[in-house]
Amino acid sequence: MSRLDSFIRRMTAQRDILDQVCAEVAKMDGPVIELGLGNGRTFHHLRERLPGRRIVAFDRALAAHASSIPEPENLVLGEIRETATRFIGIDAALVHADIGTGYEDRDAVTSTWLPDLTARLLRVGGIAVSGTPLDHPRLQRLPPPPSVPADRYFVCRRV
Ligand code: SAM
């Protein structure tokens, strides 16, 4: 499969999963945590799907399109492993983590700290969506939508 095909599949999977979980998150109190603002495309999508919901976005540096920049109080810059720790206990309804690199060794390092951080950011019943695995005793794996290939994206509920 070409990298273009793979990219299209990843974007389609991301959109389908976010649409599926937003229907549930809409009925739940709690902010949304966007780990990896990047260009801001998924932030923009979440803002459309969950109007009025607080979305706190994190990245090393601001590189988002002008249409997709959070309010200053909801933009947190720096290393997520450090900055997001300050938000533990925020009882998020949704944590969306899009910080995979496509490099196995780098993503393996992320997997050593992201699952525990995610579990601590979520409220009980809250949902996590991630491009890298979220193996953690408090994160119960949920099936992704049928259009999403297995092990491309990970959806979990905080138990
Ligand atoms: N979901 C975004 C979108 O739709 O535009 C794209 C996110 S992009 C794939 C990943 C972003 O995560 C990059 O902007 C990168 O700087 C950021 N990132 C990755 N690991 C990070 C870390 N450990 N701390 C802070 N930012 C990180």
JSON list of C-alpha atoms and ligand atoms in Angstrom, two decimals:
[
{"chain": "A", "resi": 1, "resn": "MET", "atom": "CA", "xyz": [0.00, 0.00, 0.00]},
{"chain": "A", "resi": 2, "resn": "SER", "atom": "CA", "xyz": [1.37, 3.45, -0.88]},
{"chain": "A", "resi": 3, "resn": "ARG", "atom": "CA", "xyz": [1.89, 6.03, 1.87]},
{"chain": "A", "resi": 4, "resn": "LEU", "atom": "CA", "xyz": [-0.90, 8.08, 0.27]},
{"chain": "A", "resi": 5, "resn": "ASP", "atom": "CA", "xyz": [-3.33, 5.14, 0.52]},
{"chain": "A", "resi": 6, "resn": "SER", "atom": "CA", "xyz": [-2.23, 4.57, 4.09]},
{"chain": "A", "resi": 7, "resn": "PHE", "atom": "CA", "xyz": [-2.72, 8.27, 4.95]},
{"chain": "A", "resi": 8, "resn": "ILE", "atom": "CA", "xyz": [-6.24, 8.27, 3.48]},
{"chain": "A", "resi": 9, "resn": "ARG", "atom": "CA", "xyz": [-7.13, 5.16, 5.46]},
{"chain": "A", "resi": 10, "resn": "ARG", "atom": "CA", "xyz": [-5.78, 6.72, 8.66]},
{"chain": "A", "resi": 11, "resn": "MET", "atom": "CA", "xyz": [-7.74, 9.96, 8.16]},
{"chain": "A", "resi": 12, "resn": "THR", "atom": "CA", "xyz": [-10.94, 8.05, 7.34]},
{"chain": "A", "resi": 13, "resn": "ALA", "atom": "CA", "xyz": [-10.50, 5.88, 10.43]},
{"chain": "A", "resi": 14, "resn": "GLN", "atom": "CA", "xyz": [-9.89, 8.95, 12.58]},
{"chain": "A", "resi": 15, "resn": "ARG", "atom": "CA", "xyz": [-13.00, 10.73, 11.30]},
{"chain": "A", "resi": 16, "resn": "ASP", "atom": "CA", "xyz": [-15.23, 7.65, 11.65]},
{"chain": "A", "resi": 17, "resn": "ILE", "atom": "CA", "xyz": [-14.07, 6.97, 15.21]},
{"chain": "A", "resi": 18, "resn": "LEU", "atom": "CA", "xyz": [-14.44, 10.59, 16.31]},
{"chain": "A", "resi": 19, "resn": "ASP", "atom": "CA", "xyz": [-17.95, 10.69, 14.86]},
{"chain": "A", "resi": 20, "resn": "GLN", "atom": "CA", "xyz": [-18.86, 7.47, 16.67]},
{"chain": "A", "resi": 21, "resn": "VAL", "atom": "CA", "xyz": [-17.55, 8.54, 20.07]},
{"chain": "A", "resi": 22, "resn": "CYS", "atom": "CA", "xyz": [-18.80, 12.14, 19.85]},
{"chain": "A", "resi": 23, "resn": "ALA", "atom": "CA", "xyz": [-22.39, 10.86, 19.80]},
{"chain": "A", "resi": 24, "resn": "GLU", "atom": "CA", "xyz": [-21.74, 9.32, 23.23]},
{"chain": "A", "resi": 25, "resn": "VAL", "atom": "CA", "xyz": [-19.53, 12.11, 24.56]},
{"chain": "A", "resi": 26, "resn": "ALA", "atom": "CA", "xyz": [-22.28, 14.63, 23.74]},
{"chain": "A", "resi": 27, "resn": "LYS", "atom": "CA", "xyz": [-24.40, 13.02, 26.49]},
{"chain": "A", "resi": 28, "resn": "MET", "atom": "CA", "xyz": [-21.58, 13.17, 29.07]},
{"chain": "A", "resi": 29, "resn": "ASP", "atom": "CA", "xyz": [-20.28, 16.10, 31.11]},
{"chain": "A", "resi": 30, "resn": "GLY", "atom": "CA", "xyz": [-16.60, 16.92, 31.03]},
{"chain": "A", "resi": 31, "resn": "PRO", "atom": "CA", "xyz": [-14.08, 18.65, 28.79]},
{"chain": "A", "resi": 32, "resn": "VAL", "atom": "CA", "xyz": [-12.29, 17.20, 25.78]},
{"chain": "A", "resi": 33, "resn": "ILE", "atom": "CA", "xyz": [-8.52, 16.80, 25.80]},
{"chain": "A", "resi": 34, "resn": "GLU", "atom": "CA", "xyz": [-6.80, 16.96, 22.42]},
{"chain": "A", "resi": 35, "resn": "LEU", "atom": "CA", "xyz": [-3.24, 15.60, 22.70]},
{"chain": "A", "resi": 36, "resn": "GLY", "atom": "CA", "xyz": [-1.40, 16.73, 19.56]},
{"chain": "A", "resi": 37, "resn": "LEU", "atom": "CA", "xyz": [-3.09, 19.80, 18.05]},
{"chain": "A", "resi": 38, "resn": "GLY", "atom": "CA", "xyz": [-0.90, 19.70, 14.91]},
{"chain": "A", "resi": 39, "resn": "ASN", "atom": "CA", "xyz": [-2.65, 21.44, 12.02]},
{"chain": "A", "resi": 40, "resn": "GLY", "atom": "CA", "xyz": [-5.84, 21.50, 14.07]},
{"chain": "A", "resi": 41, "resn": "ARG", "atom": "CA", "xyz": [-7.97, 19.38, 11.75]},
{"chain": "A", "resi": 42, "resn": "THR", "atom": "CA", "xyz": [-9.26, 17.00, 14.41]},
{"chain": "A", "resi": 43, "resn": "PHE", "atom": "CA", "xyz": [-9.62, 19.89, 16.87]},
{"chain": "A", "resi": 44, "resn": "HIS", "atom": "CA", "xyz": [-11.80, 21.65, 14.29]},
{"chain": "A", "resi": 45, "resn": "HIS", "atom": "CA", "xyz": [-13.84, 18.46, 13.77]},
{"chain": "A", "resi": 46, "resn": "LEU", "atom": "CA", "xyz": [-14.37, 17.96, 17.51]},
{"chain": "A", "resi": 47, "resn": "ARG", "atom": "CA", "xyz": [-15.40, 21.61, 17.88]},
{"chain": "A", "resi": 48, "resn": "GLU", "atom": "CA", "xyz": [-18.02, 21.12, 15.16]},
{"chain": "A", "resi": 49, "resn": "ARG", "atom": "CA", "xyz": [-19.30, 17.84, 16.59]},
{"chain": "A", "resi": 50, "resn": "LEU", "atom": "CA", "xyz": [-19.39, 19.05, 20.21]},
{"chain": "A", "resi": 51, "resn": "PRO", "atom": "CA", "xyz": [-20.47, 22.70, 20.04]},
{"chain": "A", "resi": 52, "resn": "GLY", "atom": "CA", "xyz": [-19.89, 24.66, 23.22]},
{"chain": "A", "resi": 53, "resn": "ARG", "atom": "CA", "xyz": [-17.72, 21.96, 24.82]},
{"chain": "A", "resi": 54, "resn": "ARG", "atom": "CA", "xyz": [-14.42, 23.03, 26.35]},
{"chain": "A", "resi": 55, "resn": "ILE", "atom": "CA", "xyz": [-11.54, 21.51, 24.34]},
{"chain": "A", "resi": 56, "resn": "VAL", "atom": "CA", "xyz": [-8.06, 21.81, 25.81]},
{"chain": "A", "resi": 57, "resn": "ALA", "atom": "CA", "xyz": [-5.39, 21.23, 23.17]},
{"chain": "A", "resi": 58, "resn": "PHE", "atom": "CA", "xyz": [-1.74, 20.34, 23.70]},
{"chain": "A", "resi": 59, "resn": "ASP", "atom": "CA", "xyz": [1.33, 20.44, 21.47]},
{"chain": "A", "resi": 60, "resn": "ARG", "atom": "CA", "xyz": [5.02, 21.25, 21.60]},
{"chain": "A", "resi": 61, "resn": "ALA", "atom": "CA", "xyz": [4.47, 24.38, 19.54]},
{"chain": "A", "resi": 62, "resn": "LEU", "atom": "CA", "xyz": [1.59, 26.11, 17.80]},
{"chain": "A", "resi": 63, "resn": "ALA", "atom": "CA", "xyz": [1.45, 25.15, 14.11]},
{"chain": "A", "resi": 64, "resn": "ALA", "atom": "CA", "xyz": [-2.33, 25.02, 13.56]},
{"chain": "A", "resi": 65, "resn": "HIS", "atom": "CA", "xyz": [-4.26, 26.69, 10.76]},
{"chain": "A", "resi": 66, "resn": "ALA", "atom": "CA", "xyz": [-5.63, 30.08, 11.82]},
{"chain": "A", "resi": 67, "resn": "SER", "atom": "CA", "xyz": [-9.19, 28.68, 11.76]},
{"chain": "A", "resi": 68, "resn": "SER", "atom": "CA", "xyz": [-8.30, 25.97, 14.25]},
{"chain": "A", "resi": 69, "resn": "ILE", "atom": "CA", "xyz": [-6.56, 27.66, 17.15]},
{"chain": "A", "resi": 70, "resn": "PRO", "atom": "CA", "xyz": [-8.06, 27.24, 20.64]},
{"chain": "A", "resi": 71, "resn": "GLU", "atom": "CA", "xyz": [-8.64, 30.14, 23.00]},
{"chain": "A", "resi": 72, "resn": "PRO", "atom": "CA", "xyz": [-5.36, 31.02, 24.79]},
{"chain": "A", "resi": 73, "resn": "GLU", "atom": "CA", "xyz": [-6.60, 29.49, 28.07]},
{"chain": "A", "resi": 74, "resn": "ASN", "atom": "CA", "xyz": [-7.26, 26.18, 26.27]},
{"chain": "A", "resi": 75, "resn": "LEU", "atom": "CA", "xyz": [-3.91, 25.90, 24.48]},
{"chain": "A", "resi": 76, "resn": "VAL", "atom": "CA", "xyz": [-1.06, 24.26, 26.37]},
{"chain": "A", "resi": 77, "resn": "LEU", "atom": "CA", "xyz": [2.40, 24.26, 24.79]},
{"chain": "A", "resi": 78, "resn": "GLY", "atom": "CA", "xyz": [5.32, 22.04, 25.78]},
{"chain": "A", "resi": 79, "resn": "GLU", "atom": "CA", "xyz": [6.01, 18.33, 26.18]},
{"chain": "A", "resi": 80, "resn": "ILE", "atom": "CA", "xyz": [2.67, 16.61, 26.75]},
{"chain": "A", "resi": 81, "resn": "ARG", "atom": "CA", "xyz": [4.15, 14.17, 29.23]},
{"chain": "A", "resi": 82, "resn": "GLU", "atom": "CA", "xyz": [4.91, 17.16, 31.47]},
{"chain": "A", "resi": 83, "resn": "THR", "atom": "CA", "xyz": [2.21, 19.72, 30.62]},
{"chain": "A", "resi": 84, "resn": "ALA", "atom": "CA", "xyz": [-0.78, 17.36, 30.68]},
{"chain": "A", "resi": 85, "resn": "THR", "atom": "CA", "xyz": [0.19, 16.05, 34.11]},
{"chain": "A", "resi": 86, "resn": "ARG", "atom": "CA", "xyz": [-1.09, 19.35, 35.50]},
{"chain": "A", "resi": 87, "resn": "PHE", "atom": "CA", "xyz": [-4.57, 18.44, 34.23]},
{"chain": "A", "resi": 88, "resn": "ILE", "atom": "CA", "xyz": [-4.83, 15.07, 35.99]},
{"chain": "A", "resi": 89, "resn": "GLY", "atom": "CA", "xyz": [-8.22, 14.91, 37.68]},
{"chain": "A", "resi": 90, "resn": "ILE", "atom": "CA", "xyz": [-9.94, 17.18, 35.13]},
{"chain": "A", "resi": 91, "resn": "ASP", "atom": "CA", "xyz": [-12.50, 14.38, 34.55]},
{"chain": "A", "resi": 92, "resn": "ALA", "atom": "CA", "xyz": [-12.43, 14.61, 30.77]},
{"chain": "A", "resi": 93, "resn": "ALA", "atom": "CA", "xyz": [-15.26, 13.02, 28.81]},
{"chain": "A", "resi": 94, "resn": "LEU", "atom": "CA", "xyz": [-12.89, 12.40, 25.87]},
{"chain": "A", "resi": 95, "resn": "VAL", "atom": "CA", "xyz": [-9.13, 12.20, 25.43]},
{"chain": "A", "resi": 96, "resn": "HIS", "atom": "CA", "xyz": [-8.06, 12.14, 21.80]},
{"chain": "A", "resi": 97, "resn": "ALA", "atom": "CA", "xyz": [-4.36, 11.38, 21.37]},
{"chain": "A", "resi": 98, "resn": "ASP", "atom": "CA", "xyz": [-2.87, 11.77, 17.90]},
{"chain": "A", "resi": 99, "resn": "ILE", "atom": "CA", "xyz": [0.82, 11.73, 18.70]},
{"chain": "A", "resi": 100, "resn": "GLY", "atom": "CA", "xyz": [1.97, 8.58, 16.91]},
{"chain": "A", "resi": 101, "resn": "THR", "atom": "CA", "xyz": [4.98, 9.05, 14.65]},
{"chain": "A", "resi": 102, "resn": "GLY", "atom": "CA", "xyz": [4.92, 5.93, 12.48]},
{"chain": "A", "resi": 103, "resn": "TYR", "atom": "CA", "xyz": [8.31, 4.98, 13.96]},
{"chain": "A", "resi": 104, "resn": "GLU", "atom": "CA", "xyz": [7.97, 1.85, 16.09]},
{"chain": "A", "resi": 105, "resn": "ASP", "atom": "CA", "xyz": [10.77, 2.73, 18.51]},
{"chain": "A", "resi": 106, "resn": "ARG", "atom": "CA", "xyz": [9.47, 6.27, 19.22]},
{"chain": "A", "resi": 107, "resn": "ASP", "atom": "CA", "xyz": [5.87, 5.08, 19.58]},
{"chain": "A", "resi": 108, "resn": "ALA", "atom": "CA", "xyz": [7.03, 2.38, 21.99]},
{"chain": "A", "resi": 109, "resn": "VAL", "atom": "CA", "xyz": [8.43, 5.12, 24.26]},
{"chain": "A", "resi": 110, "resn": "THR", "atom": "CA", "xyz": [5.09, 7.00, 24.09]},
{"chain": "A", "resi": 111, "resn": "SER", "atom": "CA", "xyz": [3.33, 3.78, 25.11]},
{"chain": "A", "resi": 112, "resn": "THR", "atom": "CA", "xyz": [5.30, 3.75, 28.37]},
{"chain": "A", "resi": 113, "resn": "TRP", "atom": "CA", "xyz": [3.59, 6.94, 29.67]},
{"chain": "A", "resi": 114, "resn": "LEU", "atom": "CA", "xyz": [0.53, 7.80, 27.53]},
{"chain": "A", "resi": 115, "resn": "PRO", "atom": "CA", "xyz": [-1.86, 5.09, 28.79]},
{"chain": "A", "resi": 116, "resn": "ASP", "atom": "CA", "xyz": [-1.47, 6.01, 32.47]},
{"chain": "A", "resi": 117, "resn": "LEU", "atom": "CA", "xyz": [-1.72, 9.75, 31.74]},
{"chain": "A", "resi": 118, "resn": "THR", "atom": "CA", "xyz": [-4.85, 9.15, 29.66]},
{"chain": "A", "resi": 119, "resn": "ALA", "atom": "CA", "xyz": [-6.49, 7.08, 32.41]},
{"chain": "A", "resi": 120, "resn": "ARG", "atom": "CA", "xyz": [-5.83, 9.87, 34.93]},
{"chain": "A", "resi": 121, "resn": "LEU", "atom": "CA", "xyz": [-7.24, 12.59, 32.67]},
{"chain": "A", "resi": 122, "resn": "LEU", "atom": "CA", "xyz": [-10.53, 10.76, 32.04]},
{"chain": "A", "resi": 123, "resn": "ARG", "atom": "CA", "xyz": [-13.65, 10.58, 34.15]},
{"chain": "A", "resi": 124, "resn": "VAL", "atom": "CA", "xyz": [-15.07, 7.14, 34.87]},
{"chain": "A", "resi": 125, "resn": "GLY", "atom": "CA", "xyz": [-17.01, 6.17, 31.74]},
{"chain": "A", "resi": 126, "resn": "GLY", "atom": "CA", "xyz": [-15.03, 8.65, 29.64]},
{"chain": "A", "resi": 127, "resn": "ILE", "atom": "CA", "xyz": [-13.60, 7.60, 26.29]},
{"chain": "A", "resi": 128, "resn": "ALA", "atom": "CA", "xyz": [-10.07, 7.56, 24.92]},
{"chain": "A", "resi": 129, "resn": "VAL", "atom": "CA", "xyz": [-9.20, 7.48, 21.24]},
{"chain": "A", "resi": 130, "resn": "SER", "atom": "CA", "xyz": [-5.57, 7.04, 20.26]},
{"chain": "A", "resi": 131, "resn": "GLY", "atom": "CA", "xyz": [-3.38, 6.25, 17.30]},
{"chain": "A", "resi": 132, "resn": "THR", "atom": "CA", "xyz": [-1.02, 4.35, 19.59]},
{"chain": "A", "resi": 133, "resn": "PRO", "atom": "CA", "xyz": [-2.01, 1.49, 21.92]},
{"chain": "A", "resi": 134, "resn": "LEU", "atom": "CA", "xyz": [-3.51, 2.27, 25.32]},
{"chain": "A", "resi": 135, "resn": "ASP", "atom": "CA", "xyz": [-2.78, -0.81, 27.40]},
{"chain": "A", "resi": 136, "resn": "HIS", "atom": "CA", "xyz": [-3.83, -0.03, 30.96]},
{"chain": "A", "resi": 137, "resn": "PRO", "atom": "CA", "xyz": [-5.94, -1.84, 33.57]},
{"chain": "A", "resi": 138, "resn": "ARG", "atom": "CA", "xyz": [-8.35, 1.11, 33.81]},
{"chain": "A", "resi": 139, "resn": "LEU", "atom": "CA", "xyz": [-8.83, 1.41, 30.03]},
{"chain": "A", "resi": 140, "resn": "GLN", "atom": "CA", "xyz": [-11.16, -1.19, 28.60]},
{"chain": "A", "resi": 141, "resn": "ARG", "atom": "CA", "xyz": [-10.79, -1.70, 24.87]},
{"chain": "A", "resi": 142, "resn": "LEU", "atom": "CA", "xyz": [-13.92, -1.00, 22.77]},
{"chain": "A", "resi": 143, "resn": "PRO", "atom": "CA", "xyz": [-14.49, -2.16, 19.20]},
{"chain": "A", "resi": 144, "resn": "PRO", "atom": "CA", "xyz": [-13.85, 0.56, 16.58]},
{"chain": "A", "resi": 145, "resn": "PRO", "atom": "CA", "xyz": [-16.41, 1.19, 13.81]},
{"chain": "A", "resi": 146, "resn": "PRO", "atom": "CA", "xyz": [-16.47, -1.56, 11.14]},
{"chain": "A", "resi": 147, "resn": "SER", "atom": "CA", "xyz": [-14.74, 0.73, 8.62]},
{"chain": "A", "resi": 148, "resn": "VAL", "atom": "CA", "xyz": [-11.60, 0.91, 10.80]},
{"chain": "A", "resi": 149, "resn": "PRO", "atom": "CA", "xyz": [-8.90, -1.75, 10.26]},
{"chain": "A", "resi": 150, "resn": "ALA", "atom": "CA", "xyz": [-7.92, -3.61, 13.44]},
{"chain": "A", "resi": 151, "resn": "ASP", "atom": "CA", "xyz": [-5.01, -2.11, 15.39]},
{"chain": "A", "resi": 152, "resn": "ARG", "atom": "CA", "xyz": [-4.91, 1.10, 13.37]},
{"chain": "A", "resi": 153, "resn": "TYR", "atom": "CA", "xyz": [-6.72, 3.14, 16.00]},
{"chain": "A", "resi": 154, "resn": "PHE", "atom": "CA", "xyz": [-7.56, 2.33, 19.61]},
{"chain": "A", "resi": 155, "resn": "VAL", "atom": "CA", "xyz": [-10.79, 3.16, 21.41]},
{"chain": "A", "resi": 156, "resn": "CYS", "atom": "CA", "xyz": [-11.14, 2.59, 25.17]},
{"chain": "A", "resi": 157, "resn": "ARG", "atom": "CA", "xyz": [-13.47, 3.37, 28.04]},
{"chain": "A", "resi": 158, "resn": "ARG", "atom": "CA", "xyz": [-12.19, 4.42, 31.46]},
{"chain": "A", "resi": 159, "resn": "VAL", "atom": "CA", "xyz": [-13.45, 1.89, 34.02]},
{"chain": "B", "resi": 1, "resn": "SAM", "atom": "N1", "xyz": [-4.68, 15.64, 14.99]},
{"chain": "B", "resi": 1, "resn": "SAM", "atom": "C1", "xyz": [-3.90, 16.71, 14.36]},
{"chain": "B", "resi": 1, "resn": "SAM", "atom": "C2", "xyz": [-4.65, 17.28, 13.20]},
{"chain": "B", "resi": 1, "resn": "SAM", "atom": "O1", "xyz": [-5.72, 16.74, 12.85]},
{"chain": "B", "resi": 1, "resn": "SAM", "atom": "O2", "xyz": [-4.21, 18.27, 12.61]},
{"chain": "B", "resi": 1, "resn": "SAM", "atom": "C3", "xyz": [-2.54, 16.23, 13.92]},
{"chain": "B", "resi": 1, "resn": "SAM", "atom": "C4", "xyz": [-1.62, 15.89, 15.04]},
{"chain": "B", "resi": 1, "resn": "SAM", "atom": "S1", "xyz": [0.01, 15.59, 14.48]},
{"chain": "B", "resi": 1, "resn": "SAM", "atom": "C5", "xyz": [-0.08, 14.01, 13.76]},
{"chain": "B", "resi": 1, "resn": "SAM", "atom": "C6", "xyz": [0.86, 15.28, 15.97]},
{"chain": "B", "resi": 1, "resn": "SAM", "atom": "C7", "xyz": [1.20, 16.51, 16.76]},
{"chain": "B", "resi": 1, "resn": "SAM", "atom": "O3", "xyz": [1.53, 16.09, 18.07]},
{"chain": "B", "resi": 1, "resn": "SAM", "atom": "C8", "xyz": [2.41, 17.27, 16.23]},
{"chain": "B", "resi": 1, "resn": "SAM", "atom": "O4", "xyz": [2.04, 18.61, 16.01]},
{"chain": "B", "resi": 1, "resn": "SAM", "atom": "C9", "xyz": [3.48, 17.15, 17.31]},
{"chain": "B", "resi": 1, "resn": "SAM", "atom": "O5", "xyz": [4.19, 18.34, 17.54]},
{"chain": "B", "resi": 1, "resn": "SAM", "atom": "C10", "xyz": [2.64, 16.84, 18.53]},
{"chain": "B", "resi": 1, "resn": "SAM", "atom": "N2", "xyz": [3.33, 15.98, 19.51]},
{"chain": "B", "resi": 1, "resn": "SAM", "atom": "C11", "xyz": [3.71, 14.68, 19.34]},
{"chain": "B", "resi": 1, "resn": "SAM", "atom": "N3", "xyz": [4.28, 14.21, 20.46]},
{"chain": "B", "resi": 1, "resn": "SAM", "atom": "C12", "xyz": [4.24, 15.22, 21.36]},
{"chain": "B", "resi": 1, "resn": "SAM", "atom": "C13", "xyz": [4.69, 15.36, 22.70]},
{"chain": "B", "resi": 1, "resn": "SAM", "atom": "N4", "xyz": [5.28, 14.34, 23.34]},
{"chain": "B", "resi": 1, "resn": "SAM", "atom": "N5", "xyz": [4.51, 16.54, 23.33]},
{"chain": "B", "resi": 1, "resn": "SAM", "atom": "C14", "xyz": [3.93, 17.59, 22.67]},
{"chain": "B", "resi": 1, "resn": "SAM", "atom": "N6", "xyz": [3.48, 17.51, 21.40]},
{"chain": "B", "resi": 1, "resn": "SAM", "atom": "C15", "xyz": [3.64, 16.35, 20.76]}
]
